[in-house]
Tab-separated table of C-alpha atoms and ligand atoms in Angstrom:
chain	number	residue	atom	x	y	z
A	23	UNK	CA	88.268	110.204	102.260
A	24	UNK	CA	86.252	109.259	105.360
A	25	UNK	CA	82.582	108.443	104.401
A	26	UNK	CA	81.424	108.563	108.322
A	27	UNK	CA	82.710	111.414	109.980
A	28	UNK	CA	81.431	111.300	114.289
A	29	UNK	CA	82.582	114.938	115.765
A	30	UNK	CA	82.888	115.375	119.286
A	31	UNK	CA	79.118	113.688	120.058
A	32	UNK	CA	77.981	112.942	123.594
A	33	UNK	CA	74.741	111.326	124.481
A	34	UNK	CA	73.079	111.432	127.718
A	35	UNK	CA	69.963	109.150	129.260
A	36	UNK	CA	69.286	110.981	132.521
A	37	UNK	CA	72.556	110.794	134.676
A	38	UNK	CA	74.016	107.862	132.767
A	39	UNK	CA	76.457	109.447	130.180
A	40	UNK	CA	77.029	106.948	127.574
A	41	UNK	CA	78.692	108.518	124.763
A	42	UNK	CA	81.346	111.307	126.019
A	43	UNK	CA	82.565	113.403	123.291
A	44	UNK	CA	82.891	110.735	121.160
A	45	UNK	CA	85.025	111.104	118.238
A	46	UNK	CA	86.207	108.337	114.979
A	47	UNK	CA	85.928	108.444	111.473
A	48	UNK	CA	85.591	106.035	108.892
A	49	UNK	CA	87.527	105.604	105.568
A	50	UNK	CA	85.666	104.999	102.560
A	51	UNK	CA	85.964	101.036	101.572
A	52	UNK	CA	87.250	100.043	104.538
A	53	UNK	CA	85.463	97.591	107.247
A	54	UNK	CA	85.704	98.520	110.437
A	55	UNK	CA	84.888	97.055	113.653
A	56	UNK	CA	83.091	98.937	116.319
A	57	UNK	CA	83.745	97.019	119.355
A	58	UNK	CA	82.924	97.731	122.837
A	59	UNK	CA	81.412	95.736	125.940
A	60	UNK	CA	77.667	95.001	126.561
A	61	UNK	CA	76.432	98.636	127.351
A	62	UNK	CA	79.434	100.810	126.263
A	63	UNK	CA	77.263	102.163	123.369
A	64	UNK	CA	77.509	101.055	119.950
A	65	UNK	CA	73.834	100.491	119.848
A	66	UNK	CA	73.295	104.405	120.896
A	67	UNK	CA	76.169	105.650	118.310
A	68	UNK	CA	74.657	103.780	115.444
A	69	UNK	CA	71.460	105.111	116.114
A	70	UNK	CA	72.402	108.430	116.260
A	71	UNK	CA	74.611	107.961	112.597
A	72	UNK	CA	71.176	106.723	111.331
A	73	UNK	CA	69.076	109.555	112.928
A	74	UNK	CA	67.209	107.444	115.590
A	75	UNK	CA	68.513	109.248	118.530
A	76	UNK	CA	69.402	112.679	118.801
A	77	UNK	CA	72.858	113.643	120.767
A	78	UNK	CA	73.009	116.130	123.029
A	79	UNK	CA	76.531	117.053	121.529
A	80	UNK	CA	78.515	117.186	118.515
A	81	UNK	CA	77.525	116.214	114.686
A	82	UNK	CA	77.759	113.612	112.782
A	83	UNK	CA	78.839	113.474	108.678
A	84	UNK	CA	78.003	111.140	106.302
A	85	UNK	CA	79.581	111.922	102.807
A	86	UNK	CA	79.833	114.935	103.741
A	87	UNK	CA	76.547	115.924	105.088
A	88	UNK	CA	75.539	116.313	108.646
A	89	UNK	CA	73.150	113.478	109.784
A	90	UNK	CA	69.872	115.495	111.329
A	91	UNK	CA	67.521	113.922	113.680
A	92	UNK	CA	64.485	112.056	112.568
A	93	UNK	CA	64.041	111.472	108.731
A	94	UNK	CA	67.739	112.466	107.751
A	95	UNK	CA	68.657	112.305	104.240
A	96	UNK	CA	72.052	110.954	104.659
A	97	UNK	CA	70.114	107.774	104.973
A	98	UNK	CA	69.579	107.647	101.442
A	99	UNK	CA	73.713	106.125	100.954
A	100	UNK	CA	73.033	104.067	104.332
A	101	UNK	CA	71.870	100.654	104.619
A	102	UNK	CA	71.147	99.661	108.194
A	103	UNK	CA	70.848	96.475	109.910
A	104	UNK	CA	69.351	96.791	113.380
A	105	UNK	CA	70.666	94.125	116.539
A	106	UNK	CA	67.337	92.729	116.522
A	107	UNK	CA	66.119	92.784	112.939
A	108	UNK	CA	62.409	92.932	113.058
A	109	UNK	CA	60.521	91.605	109.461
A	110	UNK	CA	56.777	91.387	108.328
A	111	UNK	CA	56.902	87.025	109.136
A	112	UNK	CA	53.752	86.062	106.326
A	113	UNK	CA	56.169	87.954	103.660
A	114	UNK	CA	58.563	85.360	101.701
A	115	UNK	CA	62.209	87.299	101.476
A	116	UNK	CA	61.547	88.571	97.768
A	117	UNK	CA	58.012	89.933	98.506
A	118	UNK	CA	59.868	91.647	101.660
A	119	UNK	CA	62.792	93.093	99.262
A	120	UNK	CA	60.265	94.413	97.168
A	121	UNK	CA	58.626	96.385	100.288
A	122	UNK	CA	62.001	97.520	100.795
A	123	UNK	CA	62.542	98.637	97.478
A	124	UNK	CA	59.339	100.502	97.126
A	125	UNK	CA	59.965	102.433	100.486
A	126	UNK	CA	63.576	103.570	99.439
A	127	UNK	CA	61.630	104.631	95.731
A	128	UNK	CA	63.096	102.161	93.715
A	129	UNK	CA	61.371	101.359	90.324
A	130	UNK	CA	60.059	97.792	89.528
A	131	UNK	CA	62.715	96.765	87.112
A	132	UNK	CA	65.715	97.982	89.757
A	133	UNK	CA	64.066	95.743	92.803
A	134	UNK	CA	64.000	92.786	90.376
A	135	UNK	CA	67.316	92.910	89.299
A	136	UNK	CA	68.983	94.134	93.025
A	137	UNK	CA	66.570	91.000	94.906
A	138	UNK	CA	67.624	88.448	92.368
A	139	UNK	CA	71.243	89.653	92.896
A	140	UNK	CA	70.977	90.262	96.861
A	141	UNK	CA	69.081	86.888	97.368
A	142	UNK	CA	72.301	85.393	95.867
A	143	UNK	CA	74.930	87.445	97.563
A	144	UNK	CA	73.056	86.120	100.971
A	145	UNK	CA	72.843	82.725	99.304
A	146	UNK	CA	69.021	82.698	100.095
A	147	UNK	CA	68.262	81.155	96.510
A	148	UNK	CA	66.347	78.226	98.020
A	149	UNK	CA	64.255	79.973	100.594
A	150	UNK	CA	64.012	83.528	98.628
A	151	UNK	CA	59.980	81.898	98.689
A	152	UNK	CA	59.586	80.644	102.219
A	153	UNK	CA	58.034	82.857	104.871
A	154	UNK	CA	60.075	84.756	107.032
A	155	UNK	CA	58.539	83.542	110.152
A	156	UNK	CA	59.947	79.873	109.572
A	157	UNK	CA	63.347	81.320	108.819
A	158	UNK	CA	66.486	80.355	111.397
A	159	UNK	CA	68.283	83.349	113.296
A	160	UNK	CA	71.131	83.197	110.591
A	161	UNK	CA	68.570	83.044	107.409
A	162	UNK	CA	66.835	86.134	109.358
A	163	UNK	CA	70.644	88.202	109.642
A	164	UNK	CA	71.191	87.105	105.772
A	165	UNK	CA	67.602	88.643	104.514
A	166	UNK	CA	68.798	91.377	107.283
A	167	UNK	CA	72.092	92.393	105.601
A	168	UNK	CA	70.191	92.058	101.824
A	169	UNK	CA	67.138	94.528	103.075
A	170	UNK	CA	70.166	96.897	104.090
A	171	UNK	CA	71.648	96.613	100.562
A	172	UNK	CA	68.521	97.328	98.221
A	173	UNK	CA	69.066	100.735	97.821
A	174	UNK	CA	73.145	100.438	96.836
A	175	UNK	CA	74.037	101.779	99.719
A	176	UNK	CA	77.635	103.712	100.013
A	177	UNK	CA	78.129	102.677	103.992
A	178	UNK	CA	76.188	99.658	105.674
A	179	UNK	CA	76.347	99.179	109.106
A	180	UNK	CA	75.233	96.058	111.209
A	181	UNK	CA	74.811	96.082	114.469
A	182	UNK	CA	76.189	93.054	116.205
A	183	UNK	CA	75.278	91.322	112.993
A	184	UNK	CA	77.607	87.765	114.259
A	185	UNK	CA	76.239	87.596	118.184
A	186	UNK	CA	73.326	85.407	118.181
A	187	UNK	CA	74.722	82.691	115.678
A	188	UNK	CA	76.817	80.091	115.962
A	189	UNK	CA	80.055	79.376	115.074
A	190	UNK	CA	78.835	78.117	110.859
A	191	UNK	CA	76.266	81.286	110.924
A	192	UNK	CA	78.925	83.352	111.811
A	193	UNK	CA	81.314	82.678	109.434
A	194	UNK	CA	78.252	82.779	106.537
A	195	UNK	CA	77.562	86.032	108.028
A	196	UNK	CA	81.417	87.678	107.904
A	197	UNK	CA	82.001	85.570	104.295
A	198	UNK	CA	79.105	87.956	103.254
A	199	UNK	CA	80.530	91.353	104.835
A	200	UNK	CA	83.619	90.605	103.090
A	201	UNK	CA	81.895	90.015	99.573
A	202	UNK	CA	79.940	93.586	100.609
A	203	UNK	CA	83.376	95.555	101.230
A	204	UNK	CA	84.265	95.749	96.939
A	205	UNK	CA	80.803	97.787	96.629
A	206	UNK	CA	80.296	99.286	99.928
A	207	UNK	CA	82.291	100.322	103.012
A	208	UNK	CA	80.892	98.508	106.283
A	209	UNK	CA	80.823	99.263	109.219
A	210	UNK	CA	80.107	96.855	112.274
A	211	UNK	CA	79.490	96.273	115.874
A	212	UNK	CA	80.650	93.810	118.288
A	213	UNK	CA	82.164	91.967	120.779
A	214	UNK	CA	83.620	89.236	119.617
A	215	UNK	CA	87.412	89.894	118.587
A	216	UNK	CA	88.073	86.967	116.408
A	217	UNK	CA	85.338	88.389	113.465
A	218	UNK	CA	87.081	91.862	113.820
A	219	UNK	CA	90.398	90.189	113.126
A	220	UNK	CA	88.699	88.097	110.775
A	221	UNK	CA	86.993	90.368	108.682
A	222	UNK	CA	87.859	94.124	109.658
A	223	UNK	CA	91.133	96.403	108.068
A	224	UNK	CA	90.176	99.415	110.842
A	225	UNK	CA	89.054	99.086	114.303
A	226	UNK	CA	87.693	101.696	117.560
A	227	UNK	CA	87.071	100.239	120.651
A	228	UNK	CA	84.730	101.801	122.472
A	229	UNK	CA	85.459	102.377	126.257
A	230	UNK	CA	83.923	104.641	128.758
A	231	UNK	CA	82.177	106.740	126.010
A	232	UNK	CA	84.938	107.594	124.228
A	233	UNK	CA	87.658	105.563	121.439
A	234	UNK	CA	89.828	104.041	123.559
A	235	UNK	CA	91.697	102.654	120.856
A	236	UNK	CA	91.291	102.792	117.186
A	237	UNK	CA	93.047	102.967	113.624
A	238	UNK	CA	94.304	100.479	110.926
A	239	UNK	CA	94.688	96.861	112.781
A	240	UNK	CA	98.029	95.983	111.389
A	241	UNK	CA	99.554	99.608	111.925
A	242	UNK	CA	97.996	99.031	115.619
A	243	UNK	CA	99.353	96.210	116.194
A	244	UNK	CA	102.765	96.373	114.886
A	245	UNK	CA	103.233	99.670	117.227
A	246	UNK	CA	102.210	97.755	120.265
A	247	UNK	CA	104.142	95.170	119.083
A	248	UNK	CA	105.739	93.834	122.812
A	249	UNK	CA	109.428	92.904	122.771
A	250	UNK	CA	108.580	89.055	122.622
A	251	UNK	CA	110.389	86.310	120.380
A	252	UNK	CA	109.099	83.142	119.419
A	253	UNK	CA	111.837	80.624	118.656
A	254	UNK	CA	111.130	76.819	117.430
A	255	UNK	CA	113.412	74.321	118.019
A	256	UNK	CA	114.652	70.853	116.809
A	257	UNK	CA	114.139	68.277	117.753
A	258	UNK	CA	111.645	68.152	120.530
A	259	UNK	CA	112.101	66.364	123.838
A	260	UNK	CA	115.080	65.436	125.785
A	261	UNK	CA	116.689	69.082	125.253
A	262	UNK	CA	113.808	71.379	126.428
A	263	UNK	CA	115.297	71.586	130.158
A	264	UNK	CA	118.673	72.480	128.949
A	265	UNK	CA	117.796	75.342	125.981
A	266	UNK	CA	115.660	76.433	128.989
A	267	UNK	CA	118.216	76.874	131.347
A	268	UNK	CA	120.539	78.588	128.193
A	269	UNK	CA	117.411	81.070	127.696
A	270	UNK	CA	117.118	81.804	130.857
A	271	UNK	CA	120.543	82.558	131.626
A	272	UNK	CA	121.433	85.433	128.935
A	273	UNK	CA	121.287	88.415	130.853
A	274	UNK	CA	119.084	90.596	128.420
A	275	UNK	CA	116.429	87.905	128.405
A	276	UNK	CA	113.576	88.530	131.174
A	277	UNK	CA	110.925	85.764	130.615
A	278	UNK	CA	110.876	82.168	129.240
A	279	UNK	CA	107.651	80.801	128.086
A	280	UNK	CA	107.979	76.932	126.993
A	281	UNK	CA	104.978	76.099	124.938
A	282	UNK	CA	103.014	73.271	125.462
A	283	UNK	CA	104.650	70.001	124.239
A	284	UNK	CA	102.168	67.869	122.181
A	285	UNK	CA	103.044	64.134	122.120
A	286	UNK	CA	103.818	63.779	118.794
A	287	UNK	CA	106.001	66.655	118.208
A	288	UNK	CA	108.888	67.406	116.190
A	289	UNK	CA	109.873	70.672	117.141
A	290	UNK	CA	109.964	72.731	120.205
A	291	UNK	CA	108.597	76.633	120.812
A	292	UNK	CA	109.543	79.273	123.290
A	293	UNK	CA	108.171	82.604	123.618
A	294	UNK	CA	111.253	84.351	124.937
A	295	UNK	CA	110.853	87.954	126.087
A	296	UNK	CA	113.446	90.587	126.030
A	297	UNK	CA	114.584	94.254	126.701
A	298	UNK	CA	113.859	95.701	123.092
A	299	UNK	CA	113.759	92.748	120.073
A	300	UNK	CA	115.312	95.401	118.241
A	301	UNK	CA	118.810	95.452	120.331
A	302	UNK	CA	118.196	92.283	121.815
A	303	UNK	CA	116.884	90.119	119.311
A	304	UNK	CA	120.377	89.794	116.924
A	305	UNK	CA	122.396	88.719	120.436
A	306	UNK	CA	119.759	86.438	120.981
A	307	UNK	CA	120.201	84.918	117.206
A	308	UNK	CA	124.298	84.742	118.307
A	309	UNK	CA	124.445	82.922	121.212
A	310	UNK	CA	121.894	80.254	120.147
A	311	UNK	CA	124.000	79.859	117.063
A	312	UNK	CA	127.218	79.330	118.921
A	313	UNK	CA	125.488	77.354	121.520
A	314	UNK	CA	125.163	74.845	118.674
A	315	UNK	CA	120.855	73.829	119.247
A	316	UNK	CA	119.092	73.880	115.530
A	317	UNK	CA	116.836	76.554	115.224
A	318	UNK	CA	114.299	76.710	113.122
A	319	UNK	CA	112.439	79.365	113.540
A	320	UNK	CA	112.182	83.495	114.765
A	321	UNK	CA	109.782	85.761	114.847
A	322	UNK	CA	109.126	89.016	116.304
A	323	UNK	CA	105.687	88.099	117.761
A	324	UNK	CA	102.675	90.733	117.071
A	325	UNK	CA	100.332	91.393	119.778
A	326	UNK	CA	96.366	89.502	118.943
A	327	UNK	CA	93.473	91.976	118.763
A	328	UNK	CA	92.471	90.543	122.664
A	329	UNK	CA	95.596	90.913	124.093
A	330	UNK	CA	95.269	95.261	122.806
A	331	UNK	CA	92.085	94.949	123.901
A	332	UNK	CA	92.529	93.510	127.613
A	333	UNK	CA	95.394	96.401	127.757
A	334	UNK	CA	93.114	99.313	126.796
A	335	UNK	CA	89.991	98.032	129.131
A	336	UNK	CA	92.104	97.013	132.013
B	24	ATP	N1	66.591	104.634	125.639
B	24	ATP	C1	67.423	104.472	126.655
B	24	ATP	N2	67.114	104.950	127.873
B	24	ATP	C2	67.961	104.820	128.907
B	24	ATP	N3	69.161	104.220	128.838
B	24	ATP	C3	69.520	103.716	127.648
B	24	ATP	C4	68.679	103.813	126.488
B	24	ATP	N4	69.308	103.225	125.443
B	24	ATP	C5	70.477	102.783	125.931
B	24	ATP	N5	70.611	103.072	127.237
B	24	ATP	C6	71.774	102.750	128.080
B	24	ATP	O1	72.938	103.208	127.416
B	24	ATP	C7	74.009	102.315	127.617
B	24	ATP	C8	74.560	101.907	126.251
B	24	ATP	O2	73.611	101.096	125.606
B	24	ATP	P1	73.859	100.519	124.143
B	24	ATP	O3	72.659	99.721	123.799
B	24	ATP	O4	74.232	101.636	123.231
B	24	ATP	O5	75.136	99.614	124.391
B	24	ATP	P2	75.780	98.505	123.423
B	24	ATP	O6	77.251	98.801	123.383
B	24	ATP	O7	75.063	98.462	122.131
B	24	ATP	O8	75.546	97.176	124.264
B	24	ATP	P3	75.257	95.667	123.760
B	24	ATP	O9	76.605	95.067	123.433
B	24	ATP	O10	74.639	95.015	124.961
B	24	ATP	O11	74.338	95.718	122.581
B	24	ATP	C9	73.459	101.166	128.459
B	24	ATP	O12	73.793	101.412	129.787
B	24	ATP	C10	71.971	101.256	128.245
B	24	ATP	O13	71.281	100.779	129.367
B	25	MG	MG1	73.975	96.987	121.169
């Protein structure tokens, strides 16, 4: 069942139309990445899921019930972590969690026993009583994504919740996401494509307003799966010019691709494109066999997440 439902929405700041009819939906318990560019919108769509900005077309569903403008009561199964998280500095995080709490309506015994388990979850234990305003960029994003969970929300989404840390913070960060996705379905922007392959089972990338792109990663990427081969070799050295010039000359075969030799290898990788891998790729098996070099490997290579992406944007 999709728990975020976005219907035909378009949203408009003067002449500049950034969301154009905008359409995706989200399955419940699944994590998917919202990517786009700098200024293709994901700020403005999440906004609008979370009643902060009010489209000038189409509706929005979450659970089932449309998301109105201003104090919207879908909120109440959303947990929301804004792109620049803003927090009261002279609160420690559990005094903060317990503001939380208290604004969503919580009781005293439920914020004591969802901080003590959030603070964990974000692995804040030994600075759940440190002030805020001495906390790092990637403590701040952890408290973030905990204040977002207080309630037991059914969808959280983060807005570029990975973009400001480094290459440790981000990996804290995703670690976390993942623990989130057995409760909660998540939903999250960015722009970096190696935490949406990292991380995400669904993806919509978001290109001149609209989802350029967008469904279950594998699925996506095993139908834009090229017709490339990746063969490996041994042994490595002397015989790379000659099971070059034997690639090269099979008629079906169209490009070669030697990959880089390290010193010490053992083996030795092409990345041989054909006609169809399908048709192609069992002729391809033949003549190496009769040939007589020792294969070791073959593989139907699958597109990465960038090189869908470059072919949608370009
Ligand atoms: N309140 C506003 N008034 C005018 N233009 C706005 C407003 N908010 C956003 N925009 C414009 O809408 C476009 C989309 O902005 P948005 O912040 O949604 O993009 P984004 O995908 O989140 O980008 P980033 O990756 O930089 O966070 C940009 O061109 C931005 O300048
Ligand atoms: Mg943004």
């Amino acid at each position: 069942m999709a728990l975020l439902q976005i219907e035909g929405v378009s949203k408009h700041f003067g002449q500049l139309t950034v969301l154009d009819r905008l359409s995706f939906e989200v399955e419940e318990g699944s994590v998917f990445g919202f990517i786009g560019t700098n200024g293709s919108g994901k700020t403005t769509t999440m906004k609008i899921v979370v009643g902060l900005l009010k489209a000038n077309e189409g509706a929005v569903y979450v659970g089932g019930r449309k998301v109105e403008f201003g104090q919207t009561p879908t909120n109440r199964i959303i947990g929301y972590l804004p792109d620049v998280p803003e927090f009261y500095g002279f609160m420690n995080a559990l005094e903060y969690l317990r503001f939380c709490g208290k604004v969503c309506g919580m009781n005293a015994t439920d914020i004591q026993r969802k901080s003590t388990e959030l603070i964990a979850l974000v692995g804040l234990e030994q600075s759940a009583k440190r002030r805020i305003k001495g906390y790092s960029r990637g403590m701040k994003q952890r408290l973030g994504i905990a204040q977002a969970l207080i309630h037991d929300p059914a969808l959280l989404i983060c807005d570029e919740p990975t973009s400001a840390l480094d290459p440790q913070g981000r990996s804290e960060i995703l670690a976390i996401l993942s623990r989130v996705r057995e409760r909660t379905t998540v939903l999250f922007s960015t722009h970096i494509l190696n935490d949406v392959e990292r991380v995400c089972d669904t993806i919509g990338i978001l290109h001149h307003g609209n989802i350029a792109l967008g469904g279950n990663l594998e699925q996506l990427k095993s139908t834009h799966r090229r017709n490339s081969i990746y063969l490996r070799f041994a042994p490595a050295g002397s015989e790379q010019g000659t099971l070059e010039a034997k690639l090269c000359s099979l008629p079906f075969v169209t490009s070669v691709l030697p990959e880089q030799l390290e010193p010490a290898a053992t083996s030795l990788g092409f990345m041989v494109e054909v006609g169809s891998a399908q048709t192609d790729g069992p002729k391809l098996l033949s003549e190496i066999l009769a040939s007589g070099f020792t294969l070791l490997g073959y593989q139907i290579a699958e597109p990465s997440l960038e090189s869908l992406y470059l072919e949608v944007i370009a």
